[in-house]
PDB file of C-alpha atoms in Angstrom:
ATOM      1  CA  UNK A  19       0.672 -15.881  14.052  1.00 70.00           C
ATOM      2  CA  UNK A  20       2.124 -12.739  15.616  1.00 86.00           C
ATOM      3  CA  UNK A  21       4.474 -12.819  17.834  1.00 86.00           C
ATOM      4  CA  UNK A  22       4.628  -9.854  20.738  1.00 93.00           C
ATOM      5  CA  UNK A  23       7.530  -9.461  22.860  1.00 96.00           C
ATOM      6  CA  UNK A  24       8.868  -6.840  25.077  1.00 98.00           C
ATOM      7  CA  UNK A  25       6.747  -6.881  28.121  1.00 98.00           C
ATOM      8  CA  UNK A  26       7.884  -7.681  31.897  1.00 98.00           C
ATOM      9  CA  UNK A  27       7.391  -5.694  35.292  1.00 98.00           C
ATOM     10  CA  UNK A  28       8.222  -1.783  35.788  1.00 98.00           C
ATOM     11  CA  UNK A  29       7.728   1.194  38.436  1.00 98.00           C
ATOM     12  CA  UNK A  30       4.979   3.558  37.881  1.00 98.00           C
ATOM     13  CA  UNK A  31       6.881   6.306  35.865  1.00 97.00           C
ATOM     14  CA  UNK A  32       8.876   3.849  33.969  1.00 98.00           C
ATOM     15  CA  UNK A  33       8.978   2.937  30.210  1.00 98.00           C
ATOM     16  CA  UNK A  34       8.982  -0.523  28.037  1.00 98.00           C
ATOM     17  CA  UNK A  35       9.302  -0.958  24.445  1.00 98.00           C
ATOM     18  CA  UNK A  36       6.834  -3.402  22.607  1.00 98.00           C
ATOM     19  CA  UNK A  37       8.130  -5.773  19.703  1.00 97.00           C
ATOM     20  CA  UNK A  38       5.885  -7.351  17.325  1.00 95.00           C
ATOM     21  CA  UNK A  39       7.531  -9.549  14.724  1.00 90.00           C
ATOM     22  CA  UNK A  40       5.042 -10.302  11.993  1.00 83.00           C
ATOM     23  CA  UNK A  41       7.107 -13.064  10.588  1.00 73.00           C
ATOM     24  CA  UNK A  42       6.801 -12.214   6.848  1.00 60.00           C
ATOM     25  CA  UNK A  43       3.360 -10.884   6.986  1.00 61.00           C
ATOM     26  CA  UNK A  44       4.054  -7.637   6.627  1.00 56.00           C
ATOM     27  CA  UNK A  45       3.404  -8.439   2.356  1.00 63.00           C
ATOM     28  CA  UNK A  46      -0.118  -7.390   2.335  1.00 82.00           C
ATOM     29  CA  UNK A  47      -0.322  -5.742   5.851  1.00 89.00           C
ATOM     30  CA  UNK A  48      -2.503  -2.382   5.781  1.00 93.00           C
ATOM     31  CA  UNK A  49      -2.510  -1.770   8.833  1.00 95.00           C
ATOM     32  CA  UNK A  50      -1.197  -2.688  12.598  1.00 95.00           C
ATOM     33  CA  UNK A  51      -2.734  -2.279  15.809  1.00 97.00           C
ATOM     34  CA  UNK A  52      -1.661  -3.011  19.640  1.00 97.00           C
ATOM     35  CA  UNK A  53      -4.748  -3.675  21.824  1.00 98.00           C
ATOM     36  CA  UNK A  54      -4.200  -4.394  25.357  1.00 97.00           C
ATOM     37  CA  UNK A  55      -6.604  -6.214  28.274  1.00 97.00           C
ATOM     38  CA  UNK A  56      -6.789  -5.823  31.449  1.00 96.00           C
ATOM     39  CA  UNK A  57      -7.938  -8.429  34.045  1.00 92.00           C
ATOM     40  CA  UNK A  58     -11.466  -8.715  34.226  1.00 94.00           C
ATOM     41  CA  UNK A  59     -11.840  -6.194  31.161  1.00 96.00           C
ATOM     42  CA  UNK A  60     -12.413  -6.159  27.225  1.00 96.00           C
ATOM     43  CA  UNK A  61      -9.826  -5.949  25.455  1.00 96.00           C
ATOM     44  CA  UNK A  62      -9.071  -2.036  24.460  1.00 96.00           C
ATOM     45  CA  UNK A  63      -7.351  -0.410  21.229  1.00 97.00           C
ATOM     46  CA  UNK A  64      -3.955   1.256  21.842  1.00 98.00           C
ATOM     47  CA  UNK A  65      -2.501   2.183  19.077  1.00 98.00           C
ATOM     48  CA  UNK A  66      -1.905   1.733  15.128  1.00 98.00           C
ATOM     49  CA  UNK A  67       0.157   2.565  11.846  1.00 97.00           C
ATOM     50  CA  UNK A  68      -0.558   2.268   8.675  1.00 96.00           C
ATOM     51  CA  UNK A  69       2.359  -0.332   7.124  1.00 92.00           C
ATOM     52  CA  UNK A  70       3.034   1.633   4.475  1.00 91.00           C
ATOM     53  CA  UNK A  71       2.137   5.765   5.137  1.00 94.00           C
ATOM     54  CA  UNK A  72       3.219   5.036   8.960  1.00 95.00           C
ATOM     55  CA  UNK A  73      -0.009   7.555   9.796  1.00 97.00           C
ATOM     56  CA  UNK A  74      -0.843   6.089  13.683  1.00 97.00           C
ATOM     57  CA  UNK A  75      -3.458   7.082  15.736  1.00 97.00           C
ATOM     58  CA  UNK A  76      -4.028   6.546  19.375  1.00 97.00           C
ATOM     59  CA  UNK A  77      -6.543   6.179  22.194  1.00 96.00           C
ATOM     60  CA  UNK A  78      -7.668   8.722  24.031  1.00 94.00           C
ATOM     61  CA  UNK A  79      -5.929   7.745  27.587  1.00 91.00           C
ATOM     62  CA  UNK A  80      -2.310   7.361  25.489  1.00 91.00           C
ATOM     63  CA  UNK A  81      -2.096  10.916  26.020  1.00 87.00           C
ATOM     64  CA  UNK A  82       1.288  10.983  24.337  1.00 92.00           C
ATOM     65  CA  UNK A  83       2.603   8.853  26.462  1.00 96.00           C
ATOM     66  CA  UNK A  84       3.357   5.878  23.793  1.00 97.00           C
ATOM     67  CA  UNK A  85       4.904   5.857  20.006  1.00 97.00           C
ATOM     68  CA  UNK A  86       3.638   3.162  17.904  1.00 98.00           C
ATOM     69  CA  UNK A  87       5.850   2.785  14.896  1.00 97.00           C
ATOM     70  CA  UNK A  88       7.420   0.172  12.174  1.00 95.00           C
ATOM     71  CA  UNK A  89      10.578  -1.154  10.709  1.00 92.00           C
ATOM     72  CA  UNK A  90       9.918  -2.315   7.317  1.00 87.00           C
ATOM     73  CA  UNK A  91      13.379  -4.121   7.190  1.00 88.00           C
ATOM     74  CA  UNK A  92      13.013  -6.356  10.570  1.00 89.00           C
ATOM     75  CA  UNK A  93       8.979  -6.564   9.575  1.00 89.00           C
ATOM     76  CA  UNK A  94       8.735  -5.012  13.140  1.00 92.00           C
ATOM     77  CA  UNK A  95       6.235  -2.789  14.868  1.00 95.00           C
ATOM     78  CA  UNK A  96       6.951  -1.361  17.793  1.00 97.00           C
ATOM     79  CA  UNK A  97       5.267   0.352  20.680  1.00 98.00           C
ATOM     80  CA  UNK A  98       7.233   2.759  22.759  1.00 98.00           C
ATOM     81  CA  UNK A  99       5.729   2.958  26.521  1.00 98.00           C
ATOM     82  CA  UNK A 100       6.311   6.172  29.072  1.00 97.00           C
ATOM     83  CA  UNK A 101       5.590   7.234  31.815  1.00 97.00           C
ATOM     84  CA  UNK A 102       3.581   3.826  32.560  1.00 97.00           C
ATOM     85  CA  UNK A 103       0.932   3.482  35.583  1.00 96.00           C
ATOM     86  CA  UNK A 104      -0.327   0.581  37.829  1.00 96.00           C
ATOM     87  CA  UNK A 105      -4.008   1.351  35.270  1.00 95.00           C
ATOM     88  CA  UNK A 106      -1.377   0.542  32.170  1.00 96.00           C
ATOM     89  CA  UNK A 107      -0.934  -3.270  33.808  1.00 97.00           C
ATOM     90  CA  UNK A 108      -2.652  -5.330  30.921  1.00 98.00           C
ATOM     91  CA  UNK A 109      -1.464  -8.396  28.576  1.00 98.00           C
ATOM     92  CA  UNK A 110      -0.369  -6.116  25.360  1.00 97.00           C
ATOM     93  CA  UNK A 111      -1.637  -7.652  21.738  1.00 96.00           C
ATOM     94  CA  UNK A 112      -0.232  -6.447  18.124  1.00 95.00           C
ATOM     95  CA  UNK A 113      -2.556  -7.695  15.225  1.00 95.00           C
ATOM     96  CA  UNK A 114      -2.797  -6.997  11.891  1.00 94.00           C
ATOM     97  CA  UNK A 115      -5.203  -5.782   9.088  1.00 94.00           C
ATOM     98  CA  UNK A 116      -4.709  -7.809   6.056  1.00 91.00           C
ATOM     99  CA  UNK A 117      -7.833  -6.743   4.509  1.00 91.00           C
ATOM    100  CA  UNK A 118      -7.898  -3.392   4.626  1.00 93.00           C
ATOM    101  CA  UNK A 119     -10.968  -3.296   6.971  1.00 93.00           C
ATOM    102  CA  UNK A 120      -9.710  -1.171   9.224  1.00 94.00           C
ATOM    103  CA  UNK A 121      -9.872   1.373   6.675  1.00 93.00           C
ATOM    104  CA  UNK A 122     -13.829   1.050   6.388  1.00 92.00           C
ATOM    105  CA  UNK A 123     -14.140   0.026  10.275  1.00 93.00           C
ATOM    106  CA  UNK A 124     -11.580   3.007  11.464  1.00 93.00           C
ATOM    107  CA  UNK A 125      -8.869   1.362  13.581  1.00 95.00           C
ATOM    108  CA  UNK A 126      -9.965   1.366  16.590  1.00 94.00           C
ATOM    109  CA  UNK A 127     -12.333  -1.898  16.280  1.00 94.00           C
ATOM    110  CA  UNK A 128     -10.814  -5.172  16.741  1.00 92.00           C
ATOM    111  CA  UNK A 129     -13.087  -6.729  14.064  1.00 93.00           C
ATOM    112  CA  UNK A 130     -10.976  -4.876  11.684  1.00 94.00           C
ATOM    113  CA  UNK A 131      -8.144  -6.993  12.367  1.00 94.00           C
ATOM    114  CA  UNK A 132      -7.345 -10.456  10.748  1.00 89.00           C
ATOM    115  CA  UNK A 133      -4.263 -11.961  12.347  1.00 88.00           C
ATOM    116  CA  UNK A 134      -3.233 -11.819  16.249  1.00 87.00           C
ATOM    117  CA  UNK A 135      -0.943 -14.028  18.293  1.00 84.00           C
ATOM    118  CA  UNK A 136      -0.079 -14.496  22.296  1.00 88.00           C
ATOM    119  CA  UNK A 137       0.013 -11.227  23.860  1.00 94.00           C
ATOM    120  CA  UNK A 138       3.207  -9.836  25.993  1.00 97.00           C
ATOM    121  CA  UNK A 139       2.512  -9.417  29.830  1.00 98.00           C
ATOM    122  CA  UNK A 140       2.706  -5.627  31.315  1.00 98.00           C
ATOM    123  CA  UNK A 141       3.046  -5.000  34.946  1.00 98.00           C
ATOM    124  CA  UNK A 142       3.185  -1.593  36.534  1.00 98.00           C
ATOM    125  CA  UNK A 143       3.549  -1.542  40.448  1.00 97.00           C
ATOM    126  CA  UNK A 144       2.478   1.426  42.159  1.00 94.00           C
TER     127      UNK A 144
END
């Protein structure tokens, strides 16, 4: 189980910063991803890093706006949010590739992923 912390309820313009505390499993984790949804919508890839390259990629609409990245130490991935907006309000996931999948699937799919927990709540008022 995943844990994902961090979330809560900012201005448009403001930032948050994402925990995810893989509790050990980052033995054997290729890859991690945040995914967020949105009410009433699928849930959408954000970001990921490789555990042990740190190579990320990002959606499209990040736009530089976020910085995934990892601790190795704390087993801790991170997502750095900037410049949010009232279209960023979603519940935020982090999930992990303990397979390798993602690396035939591309990251971006959230069949790639294995393990995923409660997600962390982001609210963006306008």
């Amino acid at each position: 189980q995943l844990q994902a912390s961090g979330g809560g309820l900012v201005q448009a313009g403001g930032s948050l910063r994402l925990s995810c505390d893989t509790s050990g499993r980052a033995f054997g984790v290729y890859r991690m991803g945040w995914f967020r949804q949105a009410p009433g919508e699928e849930r959408e890839f954000v970001a990921a890093i490789i555990w042990r390259t740190r190579t990320t990629n990002y959606a499209y609409y990040v736009n530089g706006r976020s910085t995934i990245s990892s601790d190795g130490a704390k087993n801790t991935v991170y997502l750095q949010m900037n410049s949010l907006q009232p279209e960023d309000t979603a519940v935020h996931y982090c999930e992990a590739d303990t397979r390798s999948r993602t690396a035939e699937l591309g990251c971006k799919l959230e069949r790639g992923y294995y393990y995923w927990g409660q997600g962390t709540l982001v609210t963006v008022s306008s």
